[in-house]
XYZ file of C-alpha atoms in Angstrom:
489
model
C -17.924 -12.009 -9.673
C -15.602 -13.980 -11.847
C -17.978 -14.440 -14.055
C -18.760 -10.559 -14.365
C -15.288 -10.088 -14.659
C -14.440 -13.076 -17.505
C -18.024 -10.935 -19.611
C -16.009 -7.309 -18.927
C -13.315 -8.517 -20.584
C -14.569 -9.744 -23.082
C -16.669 -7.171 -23.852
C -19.959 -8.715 -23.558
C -22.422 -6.111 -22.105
C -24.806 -7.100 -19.506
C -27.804 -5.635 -17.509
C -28.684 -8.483 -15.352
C -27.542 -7.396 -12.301
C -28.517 -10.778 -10.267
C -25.295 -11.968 -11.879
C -23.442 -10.104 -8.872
C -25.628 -9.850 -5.939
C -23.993 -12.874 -4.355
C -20.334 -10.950 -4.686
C -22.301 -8.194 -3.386
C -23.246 -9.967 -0.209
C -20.345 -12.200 0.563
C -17.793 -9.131 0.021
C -19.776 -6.725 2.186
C -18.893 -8.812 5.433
C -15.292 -10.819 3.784
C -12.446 -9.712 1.733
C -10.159 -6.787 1.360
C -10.860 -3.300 0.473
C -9.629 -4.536 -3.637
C -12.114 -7.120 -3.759
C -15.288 -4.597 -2.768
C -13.345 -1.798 -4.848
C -13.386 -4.285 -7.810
C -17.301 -5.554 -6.854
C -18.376 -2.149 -6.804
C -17.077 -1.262 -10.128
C -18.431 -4.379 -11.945
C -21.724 -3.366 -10.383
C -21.169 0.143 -11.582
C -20.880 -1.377 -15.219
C -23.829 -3.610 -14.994
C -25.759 -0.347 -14.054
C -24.270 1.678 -17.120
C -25.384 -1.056 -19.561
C -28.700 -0.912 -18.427
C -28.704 2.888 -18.941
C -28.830 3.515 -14.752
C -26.251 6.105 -14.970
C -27.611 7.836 -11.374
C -26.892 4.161 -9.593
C -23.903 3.815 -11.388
C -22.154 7.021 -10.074
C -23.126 5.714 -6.384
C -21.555 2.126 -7.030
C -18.521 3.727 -8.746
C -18.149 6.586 -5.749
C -18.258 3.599 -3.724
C -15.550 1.701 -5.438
C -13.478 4.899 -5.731
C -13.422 5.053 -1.737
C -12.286 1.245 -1.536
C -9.508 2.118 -3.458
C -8.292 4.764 -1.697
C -5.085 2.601 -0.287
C -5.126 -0.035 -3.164
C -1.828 -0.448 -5.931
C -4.169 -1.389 -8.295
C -3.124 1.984 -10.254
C -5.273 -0.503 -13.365
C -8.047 -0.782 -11.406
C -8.229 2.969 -9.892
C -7.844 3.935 -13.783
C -10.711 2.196 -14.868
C -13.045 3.505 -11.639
C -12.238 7.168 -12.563
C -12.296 6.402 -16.074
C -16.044 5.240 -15.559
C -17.029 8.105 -13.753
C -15.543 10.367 -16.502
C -17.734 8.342 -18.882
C -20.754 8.691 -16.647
C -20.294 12.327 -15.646
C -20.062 12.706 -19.850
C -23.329 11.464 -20.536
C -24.952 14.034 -17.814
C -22.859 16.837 -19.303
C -21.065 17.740 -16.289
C -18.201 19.173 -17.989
C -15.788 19.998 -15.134
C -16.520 16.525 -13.297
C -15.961 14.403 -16.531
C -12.666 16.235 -17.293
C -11.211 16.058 -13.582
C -11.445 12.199 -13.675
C -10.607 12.149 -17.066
C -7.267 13.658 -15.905
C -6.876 11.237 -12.841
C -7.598 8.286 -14.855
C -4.555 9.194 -17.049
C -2.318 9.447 -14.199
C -3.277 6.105 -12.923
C -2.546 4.695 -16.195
C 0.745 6.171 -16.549
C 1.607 4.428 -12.880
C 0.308 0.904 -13.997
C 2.384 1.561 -17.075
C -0.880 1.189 -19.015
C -0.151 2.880 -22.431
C -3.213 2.058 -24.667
C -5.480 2.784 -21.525
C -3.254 6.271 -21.037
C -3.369 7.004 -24.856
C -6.753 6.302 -25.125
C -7.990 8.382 -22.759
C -5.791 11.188 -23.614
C -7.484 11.536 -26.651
C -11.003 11.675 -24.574
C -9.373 14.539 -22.632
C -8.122 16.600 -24.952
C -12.277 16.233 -26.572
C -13.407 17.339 -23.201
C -11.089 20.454 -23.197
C -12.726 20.976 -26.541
C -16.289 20.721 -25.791
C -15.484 23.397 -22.563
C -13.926 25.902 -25.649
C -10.077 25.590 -23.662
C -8.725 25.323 -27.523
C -5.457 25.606 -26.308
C -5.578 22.477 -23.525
C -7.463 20.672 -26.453
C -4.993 20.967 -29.165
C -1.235 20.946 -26.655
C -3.269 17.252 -25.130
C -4.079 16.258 -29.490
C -0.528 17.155 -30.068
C 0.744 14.726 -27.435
C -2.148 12.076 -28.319
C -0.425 12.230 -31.536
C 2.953 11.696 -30.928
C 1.931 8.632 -29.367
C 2.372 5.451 -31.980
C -1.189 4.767 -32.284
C -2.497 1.734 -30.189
C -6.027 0.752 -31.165
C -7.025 1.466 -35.202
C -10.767 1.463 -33.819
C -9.840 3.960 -31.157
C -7.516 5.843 -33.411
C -10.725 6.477 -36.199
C -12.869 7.640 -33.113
C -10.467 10.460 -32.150
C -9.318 11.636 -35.916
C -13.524 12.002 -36.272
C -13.687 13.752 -32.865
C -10.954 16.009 -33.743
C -12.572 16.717 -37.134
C -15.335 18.050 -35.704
C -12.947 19.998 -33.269
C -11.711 21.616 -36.209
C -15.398 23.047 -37.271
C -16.772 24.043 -33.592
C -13.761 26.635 -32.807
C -13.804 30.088 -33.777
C -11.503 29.841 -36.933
C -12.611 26.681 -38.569
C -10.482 25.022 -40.466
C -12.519 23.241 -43.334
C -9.667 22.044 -45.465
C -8.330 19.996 -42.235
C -11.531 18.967 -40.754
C -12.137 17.018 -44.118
C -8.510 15.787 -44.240
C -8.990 14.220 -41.095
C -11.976 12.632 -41.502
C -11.033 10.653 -44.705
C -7.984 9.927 -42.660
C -10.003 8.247 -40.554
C -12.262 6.499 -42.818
C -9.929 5.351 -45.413
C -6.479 4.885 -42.792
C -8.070 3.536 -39.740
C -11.399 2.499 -41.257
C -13.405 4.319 -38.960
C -16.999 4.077 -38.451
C -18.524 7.858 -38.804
C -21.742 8.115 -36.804
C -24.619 10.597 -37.911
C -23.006 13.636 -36.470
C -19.172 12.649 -38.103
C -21.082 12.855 -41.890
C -22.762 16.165 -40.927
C -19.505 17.706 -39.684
C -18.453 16.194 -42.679
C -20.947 17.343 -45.002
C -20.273 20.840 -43.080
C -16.492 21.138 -43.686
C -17.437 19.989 -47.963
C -19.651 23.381 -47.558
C -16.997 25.566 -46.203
C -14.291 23.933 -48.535
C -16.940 24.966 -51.555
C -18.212 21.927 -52.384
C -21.988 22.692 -51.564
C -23.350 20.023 -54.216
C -21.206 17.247 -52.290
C -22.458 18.811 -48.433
C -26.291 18.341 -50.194
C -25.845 14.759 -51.100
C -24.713 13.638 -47.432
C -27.486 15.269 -46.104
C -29.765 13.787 -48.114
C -28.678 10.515 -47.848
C -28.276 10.767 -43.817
C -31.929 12.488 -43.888
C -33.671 9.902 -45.818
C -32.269 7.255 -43.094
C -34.875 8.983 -40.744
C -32.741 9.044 -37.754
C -32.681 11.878 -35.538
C -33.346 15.114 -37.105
C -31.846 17.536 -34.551
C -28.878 16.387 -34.821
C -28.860 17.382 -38.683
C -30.437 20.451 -38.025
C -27.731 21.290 -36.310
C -25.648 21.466 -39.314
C -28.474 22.198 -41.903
C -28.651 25.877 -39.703
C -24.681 26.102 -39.930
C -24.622 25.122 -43.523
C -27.872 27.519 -44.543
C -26.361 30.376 -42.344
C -23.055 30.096 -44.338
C -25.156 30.596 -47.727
C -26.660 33.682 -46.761
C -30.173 31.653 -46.748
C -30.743 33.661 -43.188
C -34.817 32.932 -43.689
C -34.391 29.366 -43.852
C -31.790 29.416 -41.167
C -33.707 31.045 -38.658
C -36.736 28.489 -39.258
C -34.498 25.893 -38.673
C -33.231 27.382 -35.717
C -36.540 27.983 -34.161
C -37.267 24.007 -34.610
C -34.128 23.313 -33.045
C -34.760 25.416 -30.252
C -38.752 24.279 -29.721
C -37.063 19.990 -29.987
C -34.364 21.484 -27.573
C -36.592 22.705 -25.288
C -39.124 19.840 -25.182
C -36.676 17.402 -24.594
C -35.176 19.492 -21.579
C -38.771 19.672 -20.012
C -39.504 15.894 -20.348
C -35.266 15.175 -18.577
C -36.540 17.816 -16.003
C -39.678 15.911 -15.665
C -38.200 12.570 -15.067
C -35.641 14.243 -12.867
C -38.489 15.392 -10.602
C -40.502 12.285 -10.816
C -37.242 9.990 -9.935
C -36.351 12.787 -7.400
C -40.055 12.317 -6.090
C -39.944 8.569 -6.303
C -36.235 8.583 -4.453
C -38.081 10.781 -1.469
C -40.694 8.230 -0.590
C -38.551 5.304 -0.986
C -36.045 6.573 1.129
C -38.421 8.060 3.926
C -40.111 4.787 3.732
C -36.686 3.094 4.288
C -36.054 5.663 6.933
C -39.313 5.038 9.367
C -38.561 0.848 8.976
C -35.177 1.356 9.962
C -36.328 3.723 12.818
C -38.596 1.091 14.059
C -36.201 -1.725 14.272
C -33.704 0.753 15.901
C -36.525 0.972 18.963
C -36.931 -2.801 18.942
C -33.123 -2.972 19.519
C -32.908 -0.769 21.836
C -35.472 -2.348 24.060
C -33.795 -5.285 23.536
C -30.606 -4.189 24.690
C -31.845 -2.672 27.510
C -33.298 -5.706 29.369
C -30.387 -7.920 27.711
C -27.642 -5.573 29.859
C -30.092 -5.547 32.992
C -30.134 -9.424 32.924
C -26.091 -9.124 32.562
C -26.158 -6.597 35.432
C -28.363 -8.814 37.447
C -26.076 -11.857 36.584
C -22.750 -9.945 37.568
C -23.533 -8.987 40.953
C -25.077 -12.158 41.842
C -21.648 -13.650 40.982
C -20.229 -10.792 42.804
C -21.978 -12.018 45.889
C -21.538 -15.684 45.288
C -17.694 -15.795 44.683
C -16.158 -12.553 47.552
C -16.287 -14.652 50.697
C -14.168 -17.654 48.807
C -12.224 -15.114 46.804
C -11.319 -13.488 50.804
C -10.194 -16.897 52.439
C -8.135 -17.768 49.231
C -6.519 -14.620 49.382
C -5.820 -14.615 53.249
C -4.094 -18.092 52.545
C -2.741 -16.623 49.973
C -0.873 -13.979 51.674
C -0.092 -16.047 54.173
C 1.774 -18.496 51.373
C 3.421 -15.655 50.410
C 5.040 -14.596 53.760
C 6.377 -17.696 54.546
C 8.325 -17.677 51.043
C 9.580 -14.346 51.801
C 10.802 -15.424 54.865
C 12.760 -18.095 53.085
C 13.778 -16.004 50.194
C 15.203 -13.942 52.999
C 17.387 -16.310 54.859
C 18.637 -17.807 51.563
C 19.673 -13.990 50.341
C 21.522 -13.337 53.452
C 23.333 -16.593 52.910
C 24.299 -16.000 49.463
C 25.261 -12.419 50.962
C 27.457 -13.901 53.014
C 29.288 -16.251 50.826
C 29.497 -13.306 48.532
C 31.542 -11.582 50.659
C 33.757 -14.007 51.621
C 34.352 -14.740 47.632
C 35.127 -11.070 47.153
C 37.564 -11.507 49.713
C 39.419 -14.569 47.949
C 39.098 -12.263 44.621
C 40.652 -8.886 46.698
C 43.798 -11.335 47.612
C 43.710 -13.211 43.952
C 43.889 -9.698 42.547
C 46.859 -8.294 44.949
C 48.453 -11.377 44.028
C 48.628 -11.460 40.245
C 49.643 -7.393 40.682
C 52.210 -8.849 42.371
C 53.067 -11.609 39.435
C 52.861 -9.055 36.918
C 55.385 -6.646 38.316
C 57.710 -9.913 38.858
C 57.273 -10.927 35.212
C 58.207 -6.997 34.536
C 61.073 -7.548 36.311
C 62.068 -11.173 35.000
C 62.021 -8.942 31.910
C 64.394 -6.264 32.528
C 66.622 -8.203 34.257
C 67.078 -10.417 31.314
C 67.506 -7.537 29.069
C 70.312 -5.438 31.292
C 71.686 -8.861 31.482
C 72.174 -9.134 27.659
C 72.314 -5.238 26.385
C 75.365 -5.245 24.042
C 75.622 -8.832 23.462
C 72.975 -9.443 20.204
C 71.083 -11.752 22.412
C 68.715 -9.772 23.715
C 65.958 -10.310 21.524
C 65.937 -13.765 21.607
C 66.352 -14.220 25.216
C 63.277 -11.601 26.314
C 61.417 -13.796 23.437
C 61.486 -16.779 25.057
C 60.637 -15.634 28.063
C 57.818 -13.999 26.755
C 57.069 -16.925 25.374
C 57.227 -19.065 28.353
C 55.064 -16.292 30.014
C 52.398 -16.330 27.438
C 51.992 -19.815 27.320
C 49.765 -20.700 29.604
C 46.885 -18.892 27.212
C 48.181 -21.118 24.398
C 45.572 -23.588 22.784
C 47.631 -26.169 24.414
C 47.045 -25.277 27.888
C 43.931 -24.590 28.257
C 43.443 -27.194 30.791
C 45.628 -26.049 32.708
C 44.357 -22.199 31.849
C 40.937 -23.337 33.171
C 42.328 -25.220 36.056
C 43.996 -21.965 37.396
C 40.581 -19.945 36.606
C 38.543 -22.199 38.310
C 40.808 -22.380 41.149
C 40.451 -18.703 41.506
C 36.852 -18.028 40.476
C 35.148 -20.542 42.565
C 34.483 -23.240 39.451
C 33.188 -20.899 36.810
C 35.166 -23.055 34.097
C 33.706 -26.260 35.313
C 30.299 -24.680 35.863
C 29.866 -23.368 32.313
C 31.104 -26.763 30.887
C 27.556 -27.831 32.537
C 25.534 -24.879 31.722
C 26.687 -25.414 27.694
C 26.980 -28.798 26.993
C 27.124 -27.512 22.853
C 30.135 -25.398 23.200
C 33.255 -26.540 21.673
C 36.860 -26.095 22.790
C 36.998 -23.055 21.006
C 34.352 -21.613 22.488
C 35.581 -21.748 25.928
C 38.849 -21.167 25.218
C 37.329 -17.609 23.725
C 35.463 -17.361 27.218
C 38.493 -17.989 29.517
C 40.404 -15.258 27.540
C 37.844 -13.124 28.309
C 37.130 -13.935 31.718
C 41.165 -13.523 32.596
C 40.026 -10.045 31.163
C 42.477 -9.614 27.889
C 41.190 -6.970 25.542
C 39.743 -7.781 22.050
C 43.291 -7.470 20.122
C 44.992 -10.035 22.180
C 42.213 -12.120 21.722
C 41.647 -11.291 17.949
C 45.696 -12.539 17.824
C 45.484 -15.695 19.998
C 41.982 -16.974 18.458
C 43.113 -16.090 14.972
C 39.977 -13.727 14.695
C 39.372 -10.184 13.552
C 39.031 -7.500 16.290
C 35.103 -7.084 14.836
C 34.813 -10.939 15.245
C 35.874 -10.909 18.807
C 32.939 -8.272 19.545
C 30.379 -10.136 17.410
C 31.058 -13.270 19.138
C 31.264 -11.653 22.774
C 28.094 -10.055 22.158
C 26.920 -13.585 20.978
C 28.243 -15.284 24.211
C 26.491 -12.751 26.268
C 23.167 -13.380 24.911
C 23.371 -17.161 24.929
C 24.366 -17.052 28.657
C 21.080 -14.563 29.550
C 19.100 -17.088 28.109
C 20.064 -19.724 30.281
C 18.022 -20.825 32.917
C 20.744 -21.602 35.538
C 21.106 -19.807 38.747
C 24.895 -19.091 37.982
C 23.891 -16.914 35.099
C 24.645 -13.741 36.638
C 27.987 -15.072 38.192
C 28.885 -15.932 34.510
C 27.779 -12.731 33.352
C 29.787 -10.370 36.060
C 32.765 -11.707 34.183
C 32.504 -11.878 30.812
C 32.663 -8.483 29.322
């Protein structure tokens, strides 16, 4: 594949398709959906080079349904750009122009502007050729406004839209001929054998006969295709008022026209014809080998059957007894579980019992302290003091949650809270001071200002690092952890 790829891009045509079939088989079975979009394609090019335009709408229909999810915009681009090429060279007008237009869009997404340029200028021909002279020449104007990309692509539109200018209904001689010579002598285009005819045709209609004569002479004496000239011999003869030499030449063209669409029809059939048998053919082997399979798979899941039950058998009577002592395993652990629960139960109670008195208790403290505090103040009223004495003993009263204390802080909560203090110095052997300082303030139950003010935190920080706490506990495996949880909030 890479080295179909490195001969694409450097425009080296090849037909030898053998260069890809081992892409072809390794991709069909590995890789993403890009890598058999991008296979398909290259095949699809291969197939147009050697002139296999039928195969090469398959592969590229193919490729196009690989890269239905791809963000290769690029690579979608070039697929429908190919199959606007192919469906050109069939003269299916309204297929060539509908990818025409989706290659552009692709383009524009991959930020592709000579690819988008370039194949706006194939559009706007398309338009043409269907006679939607108004599509063709708004899609020209915006081709044009476009700084030009390629000089060799450039010369290949001006010619195209010369010969724009002499199909529509109002030619417009004087313009077809200033384009071409645009082309020629700006962009040094190549003119191909119809470009000097349309040429020669425009020279005619701008009165210059003797000039239209000597093209087709010279392009006639090359003795390459003569319908093509014909074409524009009839035009040019018609123009002149030579109407019996016209319709002579019209009658050839029509006679070449219609033997060359009897022997396309013929091939069509005889391809068609071929395509019938092979396929049939292809059909009744792969019919066969579907039989084969199926008898295969039959006694292959009647051996499995077989095997099954037979293990079925084998394995129930052990699978019983180690169940029965299974249970029985089981009950006796339950029985255990059960004696253990209605022990904790117990001590449970008599804890919440402690905490009932604990709790009547420090009521009882705070409504002292409340008092302390008014007495202190009636004491002072009048006398200046009484800030300074109700600070102190605020202070005295807040100090047992100061940094200072917290020994003592954790003393009086483990006193009180059957260890918990002691137990989580166990259960998290990486916490620093800080840390359980911030869980004893929490467990004493203060709200997330006072602890924003004593830890020197912000509110938000206290609930962050509670939330934090929370989650490290639940991940410990310690059968405290839902003791230490019932009191942290």
């Amino acid at each position: 594949m890479l080295l179909t790829t490195a001969l694409d891009r450097n425009r080296i045509d090849t037909a030898d398709q053998s260069i890809l079939h081992p892409a072809l088989r390794y991709y069909r079975r590995h890789g993403t959906d890009d890598d058999r979009m991008k296979t398909f394609y290259y095949q699809a090019v291969i197939q147009m080079n050697a002139g296999d335009y039928q195969q090469a709408v398959g592969s590229l229909l193919t490729a196009k349904e690989y890269s239905s999810d791809s963000e290769d915009f690029l690579f979608r681009g070039l697929i429908s750009s190919a199959l606007s090429d192919v469906y050109a060279k069939n003269y299916n007008y309204s297929e060539k122009i509908a990818h025409a237009r989706e290659a552009c869009g692709f383009f524009r997404q991959a930020d592709d502007t000579l690819r988008y340029w370039n194949t706006l200028g194939w559009l706007a021909g398309y338009y043409a050729d269907c006679d939607d002279w108004a599509k063709s020449d708004s899609l020209y104007a915006e081709f044009l406004s476009i700084p030009c990309q390629d000089s060799l692509a450039m010369a290949r539109h001006l010619l195209n839209m010369a010969k724009v200018c002499m199909r529509r209904p109002e030619v417009d001689p004087q313009k077809g001929v200033g384009i071409f010579r645009k082309a020629v002598e700006d962009y040094n285009g190549r003119p191909s054998l119809t470009d000097y005819c349309v040429y020669a045709y425009a020279l005619e209609m701008s009165g210059q006969g003797k000039a239209a004569d000597d093209i087709f002479s010279k392009v006639e004496a090359l003795g390459l295709d003569a319908k093509l000239i014909n074409v524009w011999r009839y035009r040019v003869l018609k123009h002149r008022g030579q109407l019996k030499d016209a319709l002579n030449m019209l009658e050839r063209l029509i006679d070449s026209q219609d033997s060359t669409m009897i022997l396309t029809l013929n091939q069509s059939v005889v391809r068609a014809q071929s395509d019938y048998f092979q396929a049939k053919s292809e059909l009744a082997e792969k019919n066969r080998r579907l039989q084969v399979l199926a008898k295969w798979i039959f006694v292959l899941l009647a051996v499995i059957v077989f095997l099954g039950l037979s293990a079925v058998y084998v394995f129930s009577k052990r699978k019983w007894a180690r169940r029965v002592g299974e249970m029985s395993a089981i009950n006796d652990i339950v029985s255990r579980r059960l004696a253990e629960e209605q022990n904790v139960s117990s001590a449970n109670e008599l804890a919440l019992g402690n905490l009932r008195r604990e709790f009547v208790r420090a009521y009882k403290r705070q409504y002292s302290q409340l008092n302390d505090l008014c007495t202190e103040y009636w004491e002072t009223v009048g006398s200046g003091k009484e800030k300074d004495r109700i600070y102190l003993k605020v202070k005295r009263i807040v100090s047992v949650i100061d940094g200072c204390n917290q020994r003592k802080l954790e003393r009086m909560i483990n006193e009180n809270l059957n260890g918990i203090m002691k137990k989580l110095r166990c259960e998290l052997p990486d916490a620093t001071d800080n840390d359980f300082r911030f869980i004893a303030l929490n467990i004493l139950g203060f709200d997330a200002k006072t602890i924003a003010r004593v830890m020197g935190y912000t509110v938000q920080s206290v609930y962050t690092k509670r939330v934090r706490l929370r989650s490290w506990i639940s991940k410990l495996d310690s059968e405290n952890k839902v003791f230490f949880l019932d009191f942290i909030g």
